[in-house]
Every structure is written in C-alpha cells, then in structure tokens.
Coordinates of C-alpha atoms in Angstrom, one line a residue:
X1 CA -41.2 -33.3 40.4
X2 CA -43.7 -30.8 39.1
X3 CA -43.1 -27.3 37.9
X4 CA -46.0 -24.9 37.6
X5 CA -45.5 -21.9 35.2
X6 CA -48.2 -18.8 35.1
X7 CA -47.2 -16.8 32.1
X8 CA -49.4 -13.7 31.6
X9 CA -49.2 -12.0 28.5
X10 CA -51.1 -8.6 27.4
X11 CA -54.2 -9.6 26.2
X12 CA -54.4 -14.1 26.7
X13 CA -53.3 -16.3 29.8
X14 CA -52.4 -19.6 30.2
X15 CA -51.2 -22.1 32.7
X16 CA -49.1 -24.3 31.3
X17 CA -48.2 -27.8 33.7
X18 CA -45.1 -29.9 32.6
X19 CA -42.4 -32.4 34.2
X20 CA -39.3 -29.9 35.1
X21 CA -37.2 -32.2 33.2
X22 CA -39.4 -32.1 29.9
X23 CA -39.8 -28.5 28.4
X24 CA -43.3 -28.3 26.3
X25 CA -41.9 -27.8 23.1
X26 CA -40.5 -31.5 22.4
X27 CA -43.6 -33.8 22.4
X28 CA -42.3 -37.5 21.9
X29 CA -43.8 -39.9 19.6
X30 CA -46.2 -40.9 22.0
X31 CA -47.1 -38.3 24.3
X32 CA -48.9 -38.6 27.2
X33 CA -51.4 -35.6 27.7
X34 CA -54.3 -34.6 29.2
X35 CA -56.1 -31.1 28.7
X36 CA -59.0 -29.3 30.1
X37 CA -60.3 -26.2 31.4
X38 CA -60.4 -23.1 33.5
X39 CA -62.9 -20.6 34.1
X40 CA -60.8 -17.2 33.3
X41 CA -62.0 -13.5 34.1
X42 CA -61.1 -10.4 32.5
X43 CA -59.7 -11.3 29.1
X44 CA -59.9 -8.4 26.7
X45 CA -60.7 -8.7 23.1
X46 CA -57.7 -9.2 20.7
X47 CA -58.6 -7.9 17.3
X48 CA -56.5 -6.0 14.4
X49 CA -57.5 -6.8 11.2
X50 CA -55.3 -5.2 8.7
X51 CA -55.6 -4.7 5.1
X52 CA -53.3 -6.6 3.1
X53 CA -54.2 -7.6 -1.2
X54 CA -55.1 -10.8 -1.8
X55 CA -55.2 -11.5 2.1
X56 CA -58.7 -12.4 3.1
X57 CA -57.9 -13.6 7.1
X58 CA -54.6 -11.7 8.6
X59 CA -55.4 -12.0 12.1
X60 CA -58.4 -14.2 13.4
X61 CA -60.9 -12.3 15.8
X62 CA -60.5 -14.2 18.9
X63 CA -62.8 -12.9 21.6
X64 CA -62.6 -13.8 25.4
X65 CA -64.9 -13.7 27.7
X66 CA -65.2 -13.8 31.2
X67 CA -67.4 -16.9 30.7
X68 CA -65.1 -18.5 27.9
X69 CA -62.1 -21.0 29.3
X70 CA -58.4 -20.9 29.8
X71 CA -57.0 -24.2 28.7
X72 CA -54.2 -26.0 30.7
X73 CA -52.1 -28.1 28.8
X74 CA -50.2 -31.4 30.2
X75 CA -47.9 -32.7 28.6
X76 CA -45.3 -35.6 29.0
X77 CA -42.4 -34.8 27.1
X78 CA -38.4 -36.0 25.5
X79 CA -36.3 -33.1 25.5
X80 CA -35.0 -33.0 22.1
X81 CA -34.9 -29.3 21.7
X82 CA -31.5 -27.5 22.6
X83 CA -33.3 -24.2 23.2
X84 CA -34.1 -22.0 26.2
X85 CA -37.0 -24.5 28.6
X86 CA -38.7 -21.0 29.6
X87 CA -39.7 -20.5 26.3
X88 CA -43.1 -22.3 24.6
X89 CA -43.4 -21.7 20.9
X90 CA -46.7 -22.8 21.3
X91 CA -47.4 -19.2 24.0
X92 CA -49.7 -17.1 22.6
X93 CA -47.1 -13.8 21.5
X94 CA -47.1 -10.4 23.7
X95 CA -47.3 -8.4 20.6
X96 CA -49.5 -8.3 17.9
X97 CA -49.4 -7.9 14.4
X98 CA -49.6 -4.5 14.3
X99 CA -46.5 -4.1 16.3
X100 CA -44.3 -6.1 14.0
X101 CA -45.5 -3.8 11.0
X102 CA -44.8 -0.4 12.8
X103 CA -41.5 -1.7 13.3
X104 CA -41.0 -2.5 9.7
X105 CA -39.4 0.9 7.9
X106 CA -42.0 2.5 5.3
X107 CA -39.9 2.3 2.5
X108 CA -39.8 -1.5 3.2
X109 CA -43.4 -1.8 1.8
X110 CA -43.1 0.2 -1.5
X111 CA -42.5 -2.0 -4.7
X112 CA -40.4 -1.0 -7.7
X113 CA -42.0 -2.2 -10.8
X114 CA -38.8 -1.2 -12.9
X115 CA -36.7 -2.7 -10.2
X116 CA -38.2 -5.9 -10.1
X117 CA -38.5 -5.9 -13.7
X118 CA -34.4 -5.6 -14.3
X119 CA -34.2 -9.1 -11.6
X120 CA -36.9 -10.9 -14.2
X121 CA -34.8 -9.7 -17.4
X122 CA -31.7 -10.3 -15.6
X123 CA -32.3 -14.2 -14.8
X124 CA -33.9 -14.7 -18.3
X125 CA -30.7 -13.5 -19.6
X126 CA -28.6 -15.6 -17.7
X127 CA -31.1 -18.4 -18.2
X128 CA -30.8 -17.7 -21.5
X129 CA -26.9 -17.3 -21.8
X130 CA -26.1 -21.0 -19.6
X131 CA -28.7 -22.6 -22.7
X132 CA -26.4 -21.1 -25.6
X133 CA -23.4 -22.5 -23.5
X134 CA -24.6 -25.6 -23.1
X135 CA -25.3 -26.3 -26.8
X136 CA -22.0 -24.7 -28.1
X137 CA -20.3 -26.8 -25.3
X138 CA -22.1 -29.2 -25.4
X139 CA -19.9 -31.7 -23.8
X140 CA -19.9 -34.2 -20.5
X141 CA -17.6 -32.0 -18.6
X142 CA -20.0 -29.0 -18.7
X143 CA -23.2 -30.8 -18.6
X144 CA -23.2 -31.2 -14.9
X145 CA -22.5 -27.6 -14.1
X146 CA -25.1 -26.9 -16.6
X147 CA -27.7 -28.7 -14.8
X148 CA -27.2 -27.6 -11.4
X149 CA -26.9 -24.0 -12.4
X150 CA -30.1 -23.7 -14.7
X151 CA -31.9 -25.8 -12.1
X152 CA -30.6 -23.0 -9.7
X153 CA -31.8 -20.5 -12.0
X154 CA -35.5 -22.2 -13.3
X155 CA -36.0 -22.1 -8.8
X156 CA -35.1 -18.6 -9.2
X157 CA -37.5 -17.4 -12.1
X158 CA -40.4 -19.4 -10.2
X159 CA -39.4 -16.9 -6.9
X160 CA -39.3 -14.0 -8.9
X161 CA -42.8 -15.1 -10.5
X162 CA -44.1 -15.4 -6.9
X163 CA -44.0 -11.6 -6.5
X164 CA -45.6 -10.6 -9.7
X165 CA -49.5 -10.6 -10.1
X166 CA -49.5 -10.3 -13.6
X167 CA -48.6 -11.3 -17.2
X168 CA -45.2 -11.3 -15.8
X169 CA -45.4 -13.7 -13.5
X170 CA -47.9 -16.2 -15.9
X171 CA -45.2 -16.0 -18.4
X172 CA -42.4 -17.1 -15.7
X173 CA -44.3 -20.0 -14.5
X174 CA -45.6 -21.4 -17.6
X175 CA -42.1 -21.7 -18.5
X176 CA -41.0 -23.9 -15.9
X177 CA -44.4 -26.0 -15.8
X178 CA -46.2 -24.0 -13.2
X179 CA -49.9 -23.7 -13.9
X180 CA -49.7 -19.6 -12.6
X181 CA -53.3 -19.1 -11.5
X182 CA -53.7 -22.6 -10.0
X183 CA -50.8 -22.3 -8.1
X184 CA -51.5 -18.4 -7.3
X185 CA -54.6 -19.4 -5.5
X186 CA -54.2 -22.3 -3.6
X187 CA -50.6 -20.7 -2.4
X188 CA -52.9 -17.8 -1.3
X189 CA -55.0 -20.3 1.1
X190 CA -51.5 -21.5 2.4
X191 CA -50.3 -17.9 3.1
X192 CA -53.9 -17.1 5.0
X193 CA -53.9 -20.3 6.9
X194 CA -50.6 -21.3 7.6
X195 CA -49.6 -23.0 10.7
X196 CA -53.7 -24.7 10.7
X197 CA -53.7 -28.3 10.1
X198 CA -56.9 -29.0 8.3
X199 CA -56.9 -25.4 6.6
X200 CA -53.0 -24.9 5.5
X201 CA -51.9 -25.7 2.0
X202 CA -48.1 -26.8 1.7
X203 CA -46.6 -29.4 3.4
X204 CA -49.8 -29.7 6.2
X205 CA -49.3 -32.2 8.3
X206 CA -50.9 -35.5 8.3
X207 CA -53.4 -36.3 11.1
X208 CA -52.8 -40.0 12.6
X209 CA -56.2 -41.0 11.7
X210 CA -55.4 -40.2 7.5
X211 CA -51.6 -41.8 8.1
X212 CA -52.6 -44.6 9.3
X213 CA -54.8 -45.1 6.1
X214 CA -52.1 -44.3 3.7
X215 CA -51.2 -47.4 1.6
X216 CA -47.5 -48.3 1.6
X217 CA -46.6 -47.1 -1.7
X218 CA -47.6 -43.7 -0.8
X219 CA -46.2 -43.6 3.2
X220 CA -43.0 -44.3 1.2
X221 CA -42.9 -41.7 -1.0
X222 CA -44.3 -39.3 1.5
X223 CA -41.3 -40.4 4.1
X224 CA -38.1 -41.7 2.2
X225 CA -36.0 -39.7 1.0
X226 CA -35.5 -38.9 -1.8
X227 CA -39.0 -39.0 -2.7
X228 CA -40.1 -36.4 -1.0
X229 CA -38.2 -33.6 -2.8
X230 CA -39.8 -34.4 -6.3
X231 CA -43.0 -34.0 -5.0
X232 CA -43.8 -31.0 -6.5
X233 CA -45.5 -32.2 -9.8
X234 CA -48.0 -34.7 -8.2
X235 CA -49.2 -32.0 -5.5
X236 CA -49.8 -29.7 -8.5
X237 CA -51.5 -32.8 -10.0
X238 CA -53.3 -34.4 -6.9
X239 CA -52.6 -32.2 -3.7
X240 CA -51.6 -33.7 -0.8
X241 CA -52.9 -37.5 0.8
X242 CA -56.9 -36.1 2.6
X243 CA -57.3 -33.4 0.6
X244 CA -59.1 -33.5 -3.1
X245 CA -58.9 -31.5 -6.2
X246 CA -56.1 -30.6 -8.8
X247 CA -54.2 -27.3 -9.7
X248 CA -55.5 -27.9 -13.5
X249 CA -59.0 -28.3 -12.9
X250 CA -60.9 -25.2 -12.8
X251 CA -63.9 -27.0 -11.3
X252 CA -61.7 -28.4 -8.5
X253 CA -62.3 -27.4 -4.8
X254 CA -59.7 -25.6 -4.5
X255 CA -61.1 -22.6 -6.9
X256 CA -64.1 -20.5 -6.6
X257 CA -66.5 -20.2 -9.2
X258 CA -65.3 -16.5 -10.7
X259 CA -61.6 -17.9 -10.2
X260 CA -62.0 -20.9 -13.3
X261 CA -61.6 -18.6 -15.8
X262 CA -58.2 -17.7 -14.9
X263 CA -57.3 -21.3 -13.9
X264 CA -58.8 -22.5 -17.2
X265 CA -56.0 -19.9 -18.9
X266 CA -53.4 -20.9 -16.5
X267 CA -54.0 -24.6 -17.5
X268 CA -53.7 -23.8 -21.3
X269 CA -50.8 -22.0 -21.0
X270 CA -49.5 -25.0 -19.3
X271 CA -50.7 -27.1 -21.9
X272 CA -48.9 -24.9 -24.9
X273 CA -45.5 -25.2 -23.3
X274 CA -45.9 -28.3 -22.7
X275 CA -46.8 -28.9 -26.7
X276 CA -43.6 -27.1 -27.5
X277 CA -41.2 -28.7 -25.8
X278 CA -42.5 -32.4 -27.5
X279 CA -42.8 -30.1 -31.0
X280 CA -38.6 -29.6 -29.8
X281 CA -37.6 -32.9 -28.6
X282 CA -38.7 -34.1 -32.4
X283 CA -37.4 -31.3 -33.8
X284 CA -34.2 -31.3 -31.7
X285 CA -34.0 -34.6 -30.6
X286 CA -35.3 -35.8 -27.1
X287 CA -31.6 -36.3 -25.6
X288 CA -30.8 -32.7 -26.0
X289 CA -34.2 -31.6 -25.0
X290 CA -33.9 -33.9 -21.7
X291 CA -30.5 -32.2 -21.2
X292 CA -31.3 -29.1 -21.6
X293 CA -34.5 -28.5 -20.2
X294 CA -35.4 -31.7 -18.1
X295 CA -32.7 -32.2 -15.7
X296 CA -32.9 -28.7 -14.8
X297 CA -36.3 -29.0 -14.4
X298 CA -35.7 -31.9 -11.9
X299 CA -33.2 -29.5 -10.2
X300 CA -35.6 -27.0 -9.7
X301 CA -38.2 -29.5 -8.2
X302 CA -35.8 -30.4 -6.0
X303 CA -35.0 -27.1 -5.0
X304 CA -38.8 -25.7 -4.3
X305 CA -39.2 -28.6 -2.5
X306 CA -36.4 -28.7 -0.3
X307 CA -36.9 -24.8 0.7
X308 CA -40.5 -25.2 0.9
X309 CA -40.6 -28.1 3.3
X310 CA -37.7 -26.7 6.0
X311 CA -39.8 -23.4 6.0
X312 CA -42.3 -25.2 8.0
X313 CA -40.1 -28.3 9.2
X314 CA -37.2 -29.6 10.4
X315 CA -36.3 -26.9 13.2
X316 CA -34.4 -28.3 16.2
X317 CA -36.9 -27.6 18.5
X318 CA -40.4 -28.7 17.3
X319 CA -42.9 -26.1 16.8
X320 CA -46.9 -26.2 17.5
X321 CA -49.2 -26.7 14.6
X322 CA -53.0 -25.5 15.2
X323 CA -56.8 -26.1 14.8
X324 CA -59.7 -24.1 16.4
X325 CA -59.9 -21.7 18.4
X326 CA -56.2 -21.6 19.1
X327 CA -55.2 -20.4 15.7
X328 CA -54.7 -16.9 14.4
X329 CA -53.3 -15.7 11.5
X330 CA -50.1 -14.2 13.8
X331 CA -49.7 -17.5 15.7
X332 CA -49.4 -19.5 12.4
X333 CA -47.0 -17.3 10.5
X334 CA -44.8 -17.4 13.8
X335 CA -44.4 -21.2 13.1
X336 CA -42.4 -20.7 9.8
X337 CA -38.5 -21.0 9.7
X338 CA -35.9 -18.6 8.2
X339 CA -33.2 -20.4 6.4
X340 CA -29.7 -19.2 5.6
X341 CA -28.6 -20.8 2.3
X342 CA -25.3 -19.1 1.3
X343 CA -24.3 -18.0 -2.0
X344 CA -27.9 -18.9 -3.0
X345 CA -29.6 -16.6 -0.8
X346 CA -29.4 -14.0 -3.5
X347 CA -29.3 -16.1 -6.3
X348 CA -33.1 -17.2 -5.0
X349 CA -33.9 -13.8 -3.7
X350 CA -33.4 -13.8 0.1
X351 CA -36.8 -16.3 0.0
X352 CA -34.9 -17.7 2.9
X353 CA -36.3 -14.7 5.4
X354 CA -39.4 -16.6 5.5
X355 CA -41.2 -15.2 8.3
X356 CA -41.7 -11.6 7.4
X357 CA -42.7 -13.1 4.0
X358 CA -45.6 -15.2 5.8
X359 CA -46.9 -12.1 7.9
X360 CA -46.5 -9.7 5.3
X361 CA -46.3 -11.5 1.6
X362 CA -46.9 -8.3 -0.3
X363 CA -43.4 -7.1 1.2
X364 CA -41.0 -7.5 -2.4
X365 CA -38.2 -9.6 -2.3
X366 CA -35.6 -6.9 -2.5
X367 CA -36.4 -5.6 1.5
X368 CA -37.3 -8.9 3.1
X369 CA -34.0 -8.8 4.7
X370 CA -34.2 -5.4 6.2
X371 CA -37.6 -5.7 7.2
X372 CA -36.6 -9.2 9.0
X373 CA -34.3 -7.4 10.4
X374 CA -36.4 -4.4 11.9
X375 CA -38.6 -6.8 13.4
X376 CA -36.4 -8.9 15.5
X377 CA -36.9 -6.1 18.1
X378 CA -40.7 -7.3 18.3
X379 CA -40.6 -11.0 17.6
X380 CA -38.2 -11.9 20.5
X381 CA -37.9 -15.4 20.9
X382 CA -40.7 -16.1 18.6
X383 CA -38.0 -15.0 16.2
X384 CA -35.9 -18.5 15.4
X385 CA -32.4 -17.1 14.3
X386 CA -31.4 -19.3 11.2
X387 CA -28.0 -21.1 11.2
X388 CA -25.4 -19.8 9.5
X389 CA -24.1 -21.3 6.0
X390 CA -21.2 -21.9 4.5
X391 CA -20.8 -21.0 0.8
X392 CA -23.1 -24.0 -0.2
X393 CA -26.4 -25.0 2.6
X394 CA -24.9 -28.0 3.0
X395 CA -26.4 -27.9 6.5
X396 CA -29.8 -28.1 6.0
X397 CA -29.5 -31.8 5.1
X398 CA -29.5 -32.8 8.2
X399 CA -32.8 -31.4 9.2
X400 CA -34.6 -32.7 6.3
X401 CA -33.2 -35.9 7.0
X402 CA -33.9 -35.9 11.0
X403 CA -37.6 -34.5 9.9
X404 CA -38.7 -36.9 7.3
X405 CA -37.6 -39.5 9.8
X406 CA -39.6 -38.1 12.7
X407 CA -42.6 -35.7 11.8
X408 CA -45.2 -38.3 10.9
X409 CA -48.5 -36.9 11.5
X410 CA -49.9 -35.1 14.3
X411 CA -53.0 -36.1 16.9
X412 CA -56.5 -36.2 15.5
X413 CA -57.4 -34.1 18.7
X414 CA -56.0 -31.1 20.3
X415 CA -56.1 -27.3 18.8
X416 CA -52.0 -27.5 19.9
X417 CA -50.2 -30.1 18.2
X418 CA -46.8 -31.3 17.7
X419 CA -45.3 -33.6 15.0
X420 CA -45.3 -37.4 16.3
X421 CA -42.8 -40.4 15.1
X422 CA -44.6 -43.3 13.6
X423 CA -41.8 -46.0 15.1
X424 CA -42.6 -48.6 12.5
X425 CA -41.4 -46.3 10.2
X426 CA -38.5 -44.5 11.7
X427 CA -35.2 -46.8 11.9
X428 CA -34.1 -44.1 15.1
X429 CA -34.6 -47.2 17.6
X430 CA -33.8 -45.0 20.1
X431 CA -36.7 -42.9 20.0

C-alpha cells in the first residue's frame, strides 16, 4: 500500500512518496530508489545571510523559480528508527536561521575574556596539580586514575582551545600535539560545510565508489573498533581516505596561500614540543615520560574522537547527509547530534550541546546550554533531545558500536543521502 504525503513548508515544497510501512528516514543497506522531477510554481526566494567571524557560507542562497523543479523522492525503506514516521529529517525546516538566533537571549552571544581566561588557568592548574601527584605517588595504584583523569583533562584544554583565536589557544594545542592553525582552518571548512559530503571536514562520509577502493588494511581501521577512536593523529597527518593534503603542510590544499604563514608557525610549534618531550624522556627517562604524558595523550585521542564522531553519527534514527542544491548551511548544522555525557559534560565544557555550537560557533562555551535551550522552541523536531546519562556516558557505546558496524559509505548519486551497510563487512546477518 502506498501513502502519499504533501508537506508544505513556508518558503520550499516537497512531495515525498514512501511504502506506509517504511518511514523515509531509515534507508537499508540497499535501498531501492528512484527520483525525479516536478515542475513547481510560486516558490519564493530563501536567503539570510548573516554575519558570523570566521564564517564565510552561513546559509546557502537557494533560489526557486517557477521554472526550477520540485524533486520527489522514493524510497524503499527498513524501519530502524524508533521515532515519530510523520517526521523526515531530511524536510527542508519551516524556520530559518534567523529565527533560531532571535530566539537565542543577547547576553548568550557576549564573550567574557576574563571569564574564559579563569576556565584555561583553572584546567592548567589541575592539569598541573594531577602531574605533581602522579610523580610524588608515583605508584601502580594511582597510575590508572592518573591516566584517565589527565586524558579527561588534556580533551578538556583542546575544547577550551577551540574557543580562543589567539596565543591562548596556540599555546593549549601545542601542548597536547595539535598543530593550532592547521587544525583552526580546516575545522573552519567543517563548521561551514557540515552535513555536505564532498565539502565537510570531520568524519565525512565515504561515497561507495571511494569504499569500494579502500584496501583492507585501511577498511579495517576505518570500521573496527577500536581503531577508529585513535584516529585523530593520522587525519591531522593524512586527512581522511579521497581527500589529500596534511595539517602540517602549509602548501597543502587545505590552506590558502596568505594562511601558510600561520600554518608554517603552527607546525613549528608543533615541532618544539615535540623536541621537548624526547629532550625529557632522556632527561627523565622514557617510562615516566610515557606515563605521564603518553597515555593521557592516548586518552585524550580517544576522547575527541569518540565525541567528535557521535556528533555526526550514531543517532537511532539515521539522518540525511547532502550534495547540491539540496544543501544549506541550516540544513547541514540540523544533522549534528547533542550528547549528554554526565559528570563530563562540565568537565569538557558542555561541547555535548552540539547543535547550537554548529549554527552559531562563535557562541562561548559557558551559554551553549541556555542558548540550546532557548532554541528548542524553534527547532521542533529538528531538535534530537539527547539521552540522558548516568554519572559516567556509558551509553554512548552502543551507538558507536551499532554505527561503525552499519554506516559504510553513502551513494555516489543523490543530493539526499543516507548511510548504507556494506554486508561483507558487518557481522549483523540480519540486516
């Protein structure tokens, strides 16, 4: 039986044609689906381009014509989302940016250099105080507490070096092995093109075409756990599999010409802290070094990765990745997940309200969660309500394991995609 749903919204209009017992949202595997066109009348321009720093593309100019097309979208598909069948992620929103920022309370935008100055000198001081414990300790018991806590904290300095745009932040990152610049700018391109496959940054999905091409060594890293959550350092080195260039190289693709001066000096900062922890492991001894400096910094990999990839992955219902003409700046940054992590929420600085953070990154860390919160209002059901945690996320696991198991790649074709299962790879026979 066939259900046929017209859903208008203020300024774009879609038909949208799906088996009743199949909501859009879910695409198997190996989805059957056919799309084409409509001629549509009487679409009026969307367009509000706001002025954000550092933000080059907020929302895309899409303008529609009464000669352009609607498309409608067919789509065979296994209901493996536990959410409401009215509702397609994939819909372009009722509201537009502009809305969700009116609703976001003035004060919310204003940044506090001496308040986000006392977070920075308050984790360097506890950074500081768990390294002095560890050495006058020194012992097997507390070595394990050590590591997960300064790991905690080394995740928590590269958050709070995230919001600052200047010596601040270069000094926080070079610490924990984060070229600042490098990473500055191509996390820049992610923010102002998340949600597009070929143009996002972080975790972008594989097309099936560049999958299929990946050698085995690398399909296994990329999908078996635990690989995947110490991936950090090669991206920084190599970027992800179809896309070139390193986070080093000031001549890479990733940087502009005027930008290689500051990646240059990123990369030599780098390079010096680097030199001084060899100079220390001779100095000090490499055991002590690795204990008190590597395995945190091994916990802190795992840490940016594991946030960083169920941001954009792993939600219960899948959500639409986009190409062409069906991506905007809005529509991307509504594909991002909020996390709930527990006691670490404030230890990390509430990164887990990662929505409002997309839309609007130059919102500091210390009003995300009221601004999430004023928003909800406007979001609506674009709005994905984060499951609660207990006092440790031990929750989460079981996304990023169903997720590395089943989001593959997506189709070489389509400006709506969804995650597909490579079955060869997946051991869920069922699917």
């Amino acid at each position: 039986m066939w259900n046929l749903e017209n859903s208008f919204n203020n300024h774009l209009s879609f038909i949208r044609i799906s088996y009743a017992k199949n909501p859009p949202h879910s695409p198997p595997h190996n989805p059957h689906s056919l799309t084409f066109s409509l001629p549509h009348t009487n679409l009026k321009e969307r367009k509000k381009e706001l002025e954000e720093p550092n933000m080059v593309a907020l929302e895309q100019v899409e303008h529609h014509h009464h000669h352009e097309k609607t498309h409608v979208h067919v789509v065979n598909n296994d209901n493996n989302g536990s959410c409401d069948d009215d509702f397609d992620p994939s819909a372009p929103p009722p509201f537009k940016i502009a809305e969700i920022r009116r609703a976001i309370p003035k004060h919310c935008w204003k940044k506090d250099t001496w308040r986000s100055l006392r977070y920075v000198l308050r984790d360097v001081l506890i950074v500081t105080a768990f390294m002095a414990l560890a050495i006058a300790f020194s012992s097997w018991f507390f070595w394990p507490f050590y590591w997960l806590a300064q790991g905690t904290m080394f995740w928590a300095l590269f958050v709070l070096g995230h919001d600052w745009k200047s010596i601040v932040g270069h000094i926080l990152h070079s610490f924990i092995l984060v070229p600042y610049h490098g990473w500055r700018i191509s996390h820049r391109t992610h923010h102002q093109n998340h949600g597009h496959v070929e143009h996002d940054e972080s975790w972008v999905p594989l097309t099936e075409k560049i999958y299929k091409n990946l050698d085995n060594t690398t399909r296994i890293l990329r999908f078996t756990l635990p690989f995947p959550i110490f991936a950090y350092p090669f991206y920084l080195w190599k970027r992800s599999p179809g896309k070139e260039g390193s986070h080093f190289n000031p001549y890479s693709k990733l940087f502009s010409p005027d930008e290689r001066k500051d990646v240059l000096t990123s990369t030599l900062c780098w390079i010096a802290m680097f030199s001084l922890l060899i100079y220390l492991s001779f100095a000090m001894g490499p055991i002590l070094i690795l204990k008190l400096y590597g395995v945190p910094y091994s916990i802190f990999v795992m840490w940016l990765d594991f946030v960083t990839y169920l941001h954009h992955h792993g939600y219960k219902q899948k959500l639409p990745w986009y190409r062409g003409k069906e991506w905007d700046y809005l529509r991307g940054g509504l594909t991002t997940v909020d996390r709930d992590y527990g006691w670490v929420n404030k230890i990390h600085h509430d990164i887990g309200t990662h929505v409002i953070h997309h839309l609007f990154p130059q919102i500091p860390h210390y009003h995300l969660v009221e601004a999430t919160e004023s928003a909800k209002g406007v979001l609506g059901e674009y709005y994905r309500e984060p499951e609660k945690s207990g006092p440790i996320p031990l929750h989460l696991i079981k996304y990023l394991l169903h997720s590395v198991k089943h989001d593959h790649f997506v189709s070489d074709f389509g400006d709506i995609v969804f995650y597909q299962t490579d079955p060869q790879h997946s051991s869920d026979k069922s699917k």
